[in-house]
mmCIF file of C-alpha atoms (C1' of nucleotides) in Angstrom:
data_model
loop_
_atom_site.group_PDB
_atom_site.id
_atom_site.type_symbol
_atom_site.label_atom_id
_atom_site.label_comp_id
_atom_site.label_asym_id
_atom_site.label_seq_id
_atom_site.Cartn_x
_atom_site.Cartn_y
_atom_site.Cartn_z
ATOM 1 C CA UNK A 1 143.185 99.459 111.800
ATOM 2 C CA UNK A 2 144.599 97.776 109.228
ATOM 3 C CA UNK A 3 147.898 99.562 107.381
ATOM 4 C CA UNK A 4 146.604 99.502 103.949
ATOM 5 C CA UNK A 5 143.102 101.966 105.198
ATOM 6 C CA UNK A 6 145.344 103.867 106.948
ATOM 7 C CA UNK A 7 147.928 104.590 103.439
ATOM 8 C CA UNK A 8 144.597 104.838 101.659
ATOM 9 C CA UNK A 9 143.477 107.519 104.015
ATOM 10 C CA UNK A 10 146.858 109.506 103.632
ATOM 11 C CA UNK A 11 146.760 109.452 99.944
ATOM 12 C CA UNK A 12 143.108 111.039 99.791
ATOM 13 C CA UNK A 13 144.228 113.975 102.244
ATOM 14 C CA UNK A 14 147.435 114.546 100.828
ATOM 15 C CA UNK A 15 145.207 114.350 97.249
ATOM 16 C CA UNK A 16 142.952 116.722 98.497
ATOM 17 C CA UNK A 17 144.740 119.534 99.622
ATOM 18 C CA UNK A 18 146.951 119.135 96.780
ATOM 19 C CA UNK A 19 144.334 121.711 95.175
ATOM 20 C CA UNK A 20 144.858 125.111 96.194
ATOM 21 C CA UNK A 21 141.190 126.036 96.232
ATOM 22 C CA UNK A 22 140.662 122.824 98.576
ATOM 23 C CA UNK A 23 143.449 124.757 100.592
ATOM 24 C CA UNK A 24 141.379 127.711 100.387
ATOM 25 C CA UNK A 25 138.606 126.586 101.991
ATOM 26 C CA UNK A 26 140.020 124.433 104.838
ATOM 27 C CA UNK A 27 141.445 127.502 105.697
ATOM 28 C CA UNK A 28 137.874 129.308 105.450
ATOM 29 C CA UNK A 29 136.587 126.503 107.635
ATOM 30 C CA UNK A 30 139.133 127.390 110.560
ATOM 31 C CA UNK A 31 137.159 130.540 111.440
ATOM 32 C CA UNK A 32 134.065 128.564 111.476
ATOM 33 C CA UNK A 33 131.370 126.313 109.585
ATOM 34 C CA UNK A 34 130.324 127.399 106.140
ATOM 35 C CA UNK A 35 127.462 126.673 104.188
ATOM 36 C CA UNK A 36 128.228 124.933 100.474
ATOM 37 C CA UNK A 37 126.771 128.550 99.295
ATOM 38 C CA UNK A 38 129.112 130.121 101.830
ATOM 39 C CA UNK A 39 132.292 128.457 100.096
ATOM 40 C CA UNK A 40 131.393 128.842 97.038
ATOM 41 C CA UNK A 41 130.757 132.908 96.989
ATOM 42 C CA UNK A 42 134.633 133.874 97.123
ATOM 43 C CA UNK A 43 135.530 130.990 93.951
ATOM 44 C CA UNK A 44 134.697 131.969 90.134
ATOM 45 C CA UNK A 45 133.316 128.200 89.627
ATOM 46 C CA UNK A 46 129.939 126.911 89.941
ATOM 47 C CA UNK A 47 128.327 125.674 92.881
ATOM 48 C CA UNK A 48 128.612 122.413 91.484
ATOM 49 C CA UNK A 49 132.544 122.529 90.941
ATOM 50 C CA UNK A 50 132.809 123.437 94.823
ATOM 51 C CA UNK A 51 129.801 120.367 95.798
ATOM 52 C CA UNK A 52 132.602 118.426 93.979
ATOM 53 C CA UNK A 53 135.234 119.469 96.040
ATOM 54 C CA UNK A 54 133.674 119.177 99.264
ATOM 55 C CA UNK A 55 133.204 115.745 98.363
ATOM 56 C CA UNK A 56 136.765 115.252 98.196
ATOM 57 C CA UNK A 57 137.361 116.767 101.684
ATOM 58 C CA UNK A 58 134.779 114.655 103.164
ATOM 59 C CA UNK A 59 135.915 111.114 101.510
ATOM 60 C CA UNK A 60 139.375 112.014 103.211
ATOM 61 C CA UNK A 61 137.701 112.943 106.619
ATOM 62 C CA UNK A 62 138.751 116.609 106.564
ATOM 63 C CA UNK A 63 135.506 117.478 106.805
ATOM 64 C CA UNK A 64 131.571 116.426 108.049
ATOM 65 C CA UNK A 65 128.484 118.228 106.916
ATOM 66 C CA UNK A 66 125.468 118.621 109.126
ATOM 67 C CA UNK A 67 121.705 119.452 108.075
ATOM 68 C CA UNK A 68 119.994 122.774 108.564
ATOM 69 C CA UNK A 69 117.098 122.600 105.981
ATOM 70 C CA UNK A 70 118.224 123.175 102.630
ATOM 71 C CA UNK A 71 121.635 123.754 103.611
ATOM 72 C CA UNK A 72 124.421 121.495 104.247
ATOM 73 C CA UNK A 73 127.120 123.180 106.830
ATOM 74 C CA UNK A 74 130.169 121.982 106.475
ATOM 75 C CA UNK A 75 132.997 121.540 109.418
ATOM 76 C CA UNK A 76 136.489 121.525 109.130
ATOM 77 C CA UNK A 77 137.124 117.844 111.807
ATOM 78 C CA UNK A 78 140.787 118.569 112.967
ATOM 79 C CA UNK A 79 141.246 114.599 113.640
ATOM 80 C CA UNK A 80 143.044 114.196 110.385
ATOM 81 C CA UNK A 81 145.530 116.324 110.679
ATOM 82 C CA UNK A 82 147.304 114.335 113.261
ATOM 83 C CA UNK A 83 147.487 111.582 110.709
ATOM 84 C CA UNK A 84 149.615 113.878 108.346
ATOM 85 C CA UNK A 85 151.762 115.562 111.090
ATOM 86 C CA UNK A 86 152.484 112.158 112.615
ATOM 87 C CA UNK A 87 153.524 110.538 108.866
ATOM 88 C CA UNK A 88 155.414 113.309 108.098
ATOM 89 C CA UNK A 89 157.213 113.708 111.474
ATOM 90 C CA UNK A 90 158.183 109.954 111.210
ATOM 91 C CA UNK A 91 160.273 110.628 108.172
ATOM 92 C CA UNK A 92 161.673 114.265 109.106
ATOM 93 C CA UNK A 93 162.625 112.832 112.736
ATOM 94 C CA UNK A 94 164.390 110.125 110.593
ATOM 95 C CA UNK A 95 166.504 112.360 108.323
ATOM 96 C CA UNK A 96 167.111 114.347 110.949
ATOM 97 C CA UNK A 97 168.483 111.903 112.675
ATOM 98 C CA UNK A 98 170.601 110.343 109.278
ATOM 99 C CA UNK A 99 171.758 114.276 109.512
ATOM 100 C CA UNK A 100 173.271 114.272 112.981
ATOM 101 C CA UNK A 101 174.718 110.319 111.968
ATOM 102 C CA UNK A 102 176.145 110.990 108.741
ATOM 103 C CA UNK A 103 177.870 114.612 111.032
ATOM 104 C CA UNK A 104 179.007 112.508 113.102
ATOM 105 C CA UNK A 105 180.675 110.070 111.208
ATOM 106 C CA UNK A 106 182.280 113.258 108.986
ATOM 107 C CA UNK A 107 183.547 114.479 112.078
ATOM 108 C CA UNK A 108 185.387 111.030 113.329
ATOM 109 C CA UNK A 109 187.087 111.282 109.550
ATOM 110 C CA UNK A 110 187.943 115.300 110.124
ATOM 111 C CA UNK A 111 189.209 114.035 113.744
ATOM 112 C CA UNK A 112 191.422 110.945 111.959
ATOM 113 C CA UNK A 113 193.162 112.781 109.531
ATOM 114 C CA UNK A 114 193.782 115.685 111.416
ATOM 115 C CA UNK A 115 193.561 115.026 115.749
ATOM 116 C CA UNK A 116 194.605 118.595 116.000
ATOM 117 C CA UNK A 117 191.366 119.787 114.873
ATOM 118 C CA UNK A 118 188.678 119.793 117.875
ATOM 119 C CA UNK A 119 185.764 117.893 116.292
ATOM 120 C CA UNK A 120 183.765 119.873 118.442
ATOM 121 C CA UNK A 121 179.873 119.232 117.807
ATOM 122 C CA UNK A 122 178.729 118.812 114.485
ATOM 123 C CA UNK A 123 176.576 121.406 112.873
ATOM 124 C CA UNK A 124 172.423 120.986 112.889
ATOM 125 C CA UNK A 125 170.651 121.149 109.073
ATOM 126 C CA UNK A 126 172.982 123.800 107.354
ATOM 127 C CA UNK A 127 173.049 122.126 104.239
ATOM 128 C CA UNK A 128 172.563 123.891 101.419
ATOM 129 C CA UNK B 1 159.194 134.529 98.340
ATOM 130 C CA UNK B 2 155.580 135.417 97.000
ATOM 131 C CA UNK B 3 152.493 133.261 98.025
ATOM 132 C CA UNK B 4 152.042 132.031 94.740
ATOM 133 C CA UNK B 5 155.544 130.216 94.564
ATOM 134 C CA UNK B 6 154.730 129.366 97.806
ATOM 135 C CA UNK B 7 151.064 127.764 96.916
ATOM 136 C CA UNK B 8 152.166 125.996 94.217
ATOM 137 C CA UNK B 9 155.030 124.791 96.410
ATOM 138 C CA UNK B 10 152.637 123.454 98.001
ATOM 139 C CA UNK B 11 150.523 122.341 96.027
ATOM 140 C CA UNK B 12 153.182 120.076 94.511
ATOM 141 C CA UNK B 13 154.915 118.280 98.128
ATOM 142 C CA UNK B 14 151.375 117.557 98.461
ATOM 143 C CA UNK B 15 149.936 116.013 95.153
ATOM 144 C CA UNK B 16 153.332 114.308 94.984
ATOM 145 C CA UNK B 17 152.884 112.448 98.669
ATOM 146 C CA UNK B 18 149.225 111.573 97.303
ATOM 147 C CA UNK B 19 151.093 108.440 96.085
ATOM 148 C CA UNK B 20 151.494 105.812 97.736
ATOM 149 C CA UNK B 21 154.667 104.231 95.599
ATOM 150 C CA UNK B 22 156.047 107.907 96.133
ATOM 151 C CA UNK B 23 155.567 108.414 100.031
ATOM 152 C CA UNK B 24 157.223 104.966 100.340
ATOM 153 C CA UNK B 25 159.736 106.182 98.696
ATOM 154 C CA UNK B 26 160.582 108.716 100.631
ATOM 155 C CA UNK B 27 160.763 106.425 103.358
ATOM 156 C CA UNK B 28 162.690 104.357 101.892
ATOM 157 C CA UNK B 29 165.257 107.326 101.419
ATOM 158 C CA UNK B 30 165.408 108.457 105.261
ATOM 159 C CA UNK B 31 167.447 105.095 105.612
ATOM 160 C CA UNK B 32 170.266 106.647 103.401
ATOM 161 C CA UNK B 33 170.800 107.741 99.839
ATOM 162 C CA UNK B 34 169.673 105.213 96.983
ATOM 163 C CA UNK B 35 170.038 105.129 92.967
ATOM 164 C CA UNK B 36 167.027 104.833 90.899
ATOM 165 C CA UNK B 37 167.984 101.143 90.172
ATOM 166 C CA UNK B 38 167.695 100.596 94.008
ATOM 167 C CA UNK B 39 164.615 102.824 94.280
ATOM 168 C CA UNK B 40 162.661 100.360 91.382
ATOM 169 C CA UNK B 41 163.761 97.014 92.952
ATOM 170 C CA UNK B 42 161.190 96.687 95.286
ATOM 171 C CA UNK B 43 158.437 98.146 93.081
ATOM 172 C CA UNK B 44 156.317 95.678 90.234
ATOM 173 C CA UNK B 45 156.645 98.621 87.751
ATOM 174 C CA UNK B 46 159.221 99.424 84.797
ATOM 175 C CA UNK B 47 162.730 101.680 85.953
ATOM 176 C CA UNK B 48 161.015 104.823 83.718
ATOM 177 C CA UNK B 49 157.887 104.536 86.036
ATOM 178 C CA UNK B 50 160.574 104.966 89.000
ATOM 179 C CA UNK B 51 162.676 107.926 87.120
ATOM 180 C CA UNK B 52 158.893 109.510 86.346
ATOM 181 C CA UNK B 53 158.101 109.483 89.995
ATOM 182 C CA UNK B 54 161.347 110.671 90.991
ATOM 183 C CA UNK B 55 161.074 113.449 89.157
ATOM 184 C CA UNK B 56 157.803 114.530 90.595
ATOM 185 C CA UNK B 57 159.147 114.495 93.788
ATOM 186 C CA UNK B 58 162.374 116.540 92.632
ATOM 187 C CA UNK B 59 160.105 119.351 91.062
ATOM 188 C CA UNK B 60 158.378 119.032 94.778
ATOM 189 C CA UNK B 61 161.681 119.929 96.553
ATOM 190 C CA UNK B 62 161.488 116.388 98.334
ATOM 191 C CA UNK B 63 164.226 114.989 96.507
ATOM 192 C CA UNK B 64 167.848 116.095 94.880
ATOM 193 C CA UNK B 65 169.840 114.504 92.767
ATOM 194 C CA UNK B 66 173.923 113.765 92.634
ATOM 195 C CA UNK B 67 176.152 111.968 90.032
ATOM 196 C CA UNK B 68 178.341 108.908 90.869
ATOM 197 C CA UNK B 69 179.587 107.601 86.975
ATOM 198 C CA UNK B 70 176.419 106.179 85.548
ATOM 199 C CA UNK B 71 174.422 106.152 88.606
ATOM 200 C CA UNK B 72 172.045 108.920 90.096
ATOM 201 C CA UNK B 73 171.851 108.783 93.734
ATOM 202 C CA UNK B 74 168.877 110.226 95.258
ATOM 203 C CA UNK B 75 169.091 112.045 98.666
ATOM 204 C CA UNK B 76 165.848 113.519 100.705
ATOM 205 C CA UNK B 77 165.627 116.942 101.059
ATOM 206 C CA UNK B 78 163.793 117.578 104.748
ATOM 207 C CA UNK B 79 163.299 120.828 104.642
ATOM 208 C CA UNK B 80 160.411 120.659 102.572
ATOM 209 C CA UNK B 81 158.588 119.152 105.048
ATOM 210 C CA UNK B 82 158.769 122.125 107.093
ATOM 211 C CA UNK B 83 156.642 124.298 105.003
ATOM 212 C CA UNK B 84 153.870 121.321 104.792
ATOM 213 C CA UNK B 85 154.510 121.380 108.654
ATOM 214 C CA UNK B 86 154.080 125.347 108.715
ATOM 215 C CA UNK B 87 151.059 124.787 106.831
ATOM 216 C CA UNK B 88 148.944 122.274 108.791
ATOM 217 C CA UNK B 89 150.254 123.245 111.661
ATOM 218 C CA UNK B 90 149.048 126.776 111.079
ATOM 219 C CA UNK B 91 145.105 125.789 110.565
ATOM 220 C CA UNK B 92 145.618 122.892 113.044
ATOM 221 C CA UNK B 93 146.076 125.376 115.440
ATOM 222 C CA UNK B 94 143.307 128.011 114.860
ATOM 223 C CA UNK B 95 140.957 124.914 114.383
ATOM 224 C CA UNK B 96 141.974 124.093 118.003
ATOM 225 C CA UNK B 97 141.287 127.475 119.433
ATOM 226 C CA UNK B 98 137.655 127.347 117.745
ATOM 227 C CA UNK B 99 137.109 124.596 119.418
ATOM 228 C CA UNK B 100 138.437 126.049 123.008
ATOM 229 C CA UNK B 101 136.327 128.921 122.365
ATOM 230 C CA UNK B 102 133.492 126.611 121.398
ATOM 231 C CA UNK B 103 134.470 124.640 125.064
ATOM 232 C CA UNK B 104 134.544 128.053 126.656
ATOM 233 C CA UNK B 105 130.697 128.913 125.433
ATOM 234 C CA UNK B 106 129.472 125.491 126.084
ATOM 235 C CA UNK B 107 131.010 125.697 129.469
ATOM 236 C CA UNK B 108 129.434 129.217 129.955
ATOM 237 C CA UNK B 109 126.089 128.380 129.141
ATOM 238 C CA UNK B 110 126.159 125.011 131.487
ATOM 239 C CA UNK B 111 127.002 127.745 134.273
ATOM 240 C CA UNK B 112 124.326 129.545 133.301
ATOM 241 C CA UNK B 113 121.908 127.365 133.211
ATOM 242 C CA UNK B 114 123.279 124.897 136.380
ATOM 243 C CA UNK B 115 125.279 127.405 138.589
ATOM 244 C CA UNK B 116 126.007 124.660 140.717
ATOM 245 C CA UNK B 117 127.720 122.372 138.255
ATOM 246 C CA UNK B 118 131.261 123.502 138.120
ATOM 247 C CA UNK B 119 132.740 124.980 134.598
ATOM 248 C CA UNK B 120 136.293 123.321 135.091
ATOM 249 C CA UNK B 121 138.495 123.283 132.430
ATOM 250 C CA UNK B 122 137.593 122.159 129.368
ATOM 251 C CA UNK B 123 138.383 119.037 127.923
ATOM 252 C CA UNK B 124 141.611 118.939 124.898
ATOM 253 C CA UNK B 125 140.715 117.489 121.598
ATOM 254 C CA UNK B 126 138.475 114.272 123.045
ATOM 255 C CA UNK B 127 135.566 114.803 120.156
ATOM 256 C CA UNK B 128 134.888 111.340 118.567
ATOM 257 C "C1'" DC C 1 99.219 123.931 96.209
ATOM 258 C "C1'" DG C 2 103.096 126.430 93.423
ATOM 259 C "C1'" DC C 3 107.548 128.802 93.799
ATOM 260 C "C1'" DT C 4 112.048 129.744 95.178
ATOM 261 C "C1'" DT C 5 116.360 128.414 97.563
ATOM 262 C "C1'" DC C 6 120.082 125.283 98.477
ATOM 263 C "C1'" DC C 7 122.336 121.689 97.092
ATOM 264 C "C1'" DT C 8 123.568 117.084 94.671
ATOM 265 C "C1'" DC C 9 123.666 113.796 90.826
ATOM 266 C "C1'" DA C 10 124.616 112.620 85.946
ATOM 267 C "C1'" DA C 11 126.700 113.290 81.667
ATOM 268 C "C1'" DC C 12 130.077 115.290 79.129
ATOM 269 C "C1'" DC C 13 134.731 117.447 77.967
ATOM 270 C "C1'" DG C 14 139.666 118.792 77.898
ATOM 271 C "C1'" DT C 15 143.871 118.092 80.669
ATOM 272 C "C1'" DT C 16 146.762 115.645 83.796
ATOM 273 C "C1'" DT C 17 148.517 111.411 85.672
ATOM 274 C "C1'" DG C 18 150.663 106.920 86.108
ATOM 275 C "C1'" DG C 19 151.750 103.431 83.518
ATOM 276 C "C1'" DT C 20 153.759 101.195 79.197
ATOM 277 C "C1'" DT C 21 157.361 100.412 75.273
ATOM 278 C "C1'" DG C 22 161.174 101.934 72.350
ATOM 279 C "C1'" DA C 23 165.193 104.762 71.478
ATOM 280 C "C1'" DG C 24 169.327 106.667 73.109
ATOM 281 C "C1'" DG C 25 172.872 109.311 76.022
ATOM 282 C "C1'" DA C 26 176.660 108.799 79.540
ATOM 283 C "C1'" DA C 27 180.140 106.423 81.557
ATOM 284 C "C1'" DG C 28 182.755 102.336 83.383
ATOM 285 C "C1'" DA C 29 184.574 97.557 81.601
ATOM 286 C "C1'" DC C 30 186.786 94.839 78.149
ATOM 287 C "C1'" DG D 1 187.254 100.834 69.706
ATOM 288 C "C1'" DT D 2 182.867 97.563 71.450
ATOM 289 C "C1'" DC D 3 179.851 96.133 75.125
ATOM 290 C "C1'" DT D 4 177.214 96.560 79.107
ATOM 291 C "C1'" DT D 5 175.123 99.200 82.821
ATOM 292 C "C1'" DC D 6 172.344 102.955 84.499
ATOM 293 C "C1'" DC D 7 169.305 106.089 83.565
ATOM 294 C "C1'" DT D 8 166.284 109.610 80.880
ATOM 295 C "C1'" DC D 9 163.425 111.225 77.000
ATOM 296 C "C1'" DA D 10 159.491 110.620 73.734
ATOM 297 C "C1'" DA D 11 155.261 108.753 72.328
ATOM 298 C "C1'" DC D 12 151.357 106.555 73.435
ATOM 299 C "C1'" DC D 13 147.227 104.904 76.275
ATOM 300 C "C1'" DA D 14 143.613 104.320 79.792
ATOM 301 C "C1'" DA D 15 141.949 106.319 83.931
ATOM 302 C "C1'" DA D 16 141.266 110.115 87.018
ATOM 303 C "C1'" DC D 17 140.601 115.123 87.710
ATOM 304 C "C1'" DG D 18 138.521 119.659 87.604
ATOM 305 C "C1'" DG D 19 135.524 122.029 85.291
ATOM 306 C "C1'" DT D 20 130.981 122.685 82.749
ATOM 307 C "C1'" DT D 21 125.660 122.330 81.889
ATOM 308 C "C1'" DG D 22 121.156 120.236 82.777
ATOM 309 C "C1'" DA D 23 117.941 117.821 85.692
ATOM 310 C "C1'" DG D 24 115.997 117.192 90.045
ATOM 311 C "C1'" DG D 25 115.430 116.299 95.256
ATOM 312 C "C1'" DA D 26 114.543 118.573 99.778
ATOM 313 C "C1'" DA D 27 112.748 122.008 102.418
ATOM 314 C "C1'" DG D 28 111.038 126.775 103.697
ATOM 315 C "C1'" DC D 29 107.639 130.476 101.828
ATOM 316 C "C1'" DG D 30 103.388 132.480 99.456
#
DNA sequence: CGCTTCCTCAACCGTTTGGTTGAGGAAGAC
DNA sequence: GTCTTCCTCAACCAAACGGTTGAGGAAGCG
């Protein structure tokens, strides 16, 4: 549980699906499980290149591969999406909220320097 | 507005959160604008290490940059976030429905086997 | 048994990455 | 003007990455 695991973790998903063709195929893996064979049909690379890349996926827990003799099914695990969504929403929530602040305070300035002016309520995330 | 800007996109916001030094920057930045001197402080690594980072996550469209005299204040762009957001969210969500469907034939073929034992509704996201 | 299928491991190779140091531009301070 | 501060650019280096080929394990098929 410790903080460190959990930054490790997020830089091996965010490192995985940094690669478009890692992209690719969690997006494959929404419509179902996939052999390695499976994946590797759509991609001009060897089957190796894609074994490799599956790899990746599974050290960062996107994915879990099963046994069905020879093959190796692979399946998308959802679980570690949360971890992303949550990180990231910390930090948006947080600018957002720095937004709607920093609005505020432009509007107490707008109101002192001219009262006639309604500071009515400040604008959401128009900036440029 | 084609994919492929879109992909690489990205591909970028997410290789460039796949550091650790660079995610905590980021954080760092929801608390308010900082310059790159600020930025390095807390870091054991050389100011050009810092501006090198910071310009990875400018070509991501995490970060922009003003001028104040000598200084370069950085500020966090959120919207960027959104289109990661878009993006997990997206296969996040069809990997859910799998699963309901997946619920929905388990549930069926418990009926059909043991009429007696109820269906109910199936169970959110409680895999291990 | 031998043979084929599916997949992984190992070694290698060029490119990218994250760091360094050194040089230097831009702009306030003296 | 000179000096100092803040920052970036350029060159270099070791390590990691994404690909390749070759070898080989595991398991069904003849």
């Amino acid at each position: 549980m410790t903080d460190q695991h959990s930054s490790e973790q997020l830089s091996r998903v965010f490192a995985a699906l940094a690669d478009p063709t890692r992209r690719d195929m969690v997006a494959r893996l929404t419509v179902g499980d996939a052999t390695v064979g499976e994946l590797a049909a759509p991609y001009d690379v060897s089957v190796q290149a894609v074994s490799k890349h599956l790899k990746v996926l599974e050290e960062a827990g996107l994915v879990s591969r099963g046994r069905d003799a020879q093959r190796r099914p692979v399946h998308l695990e959802a679980e570690v999406f949360d971890l992303m969504t949550k990180w990231i929403e910390r930090y948006r929530r947080q600018a957002e909220q720095r937004y709607q602040r920093l609005d505020a305070v432009l509007a107490a300035l707008q109101y002192a320097e001219n009262p006639e002016t309604a500071p009515s309520t400040p604008q959401e995330g128009t900036a440029s």
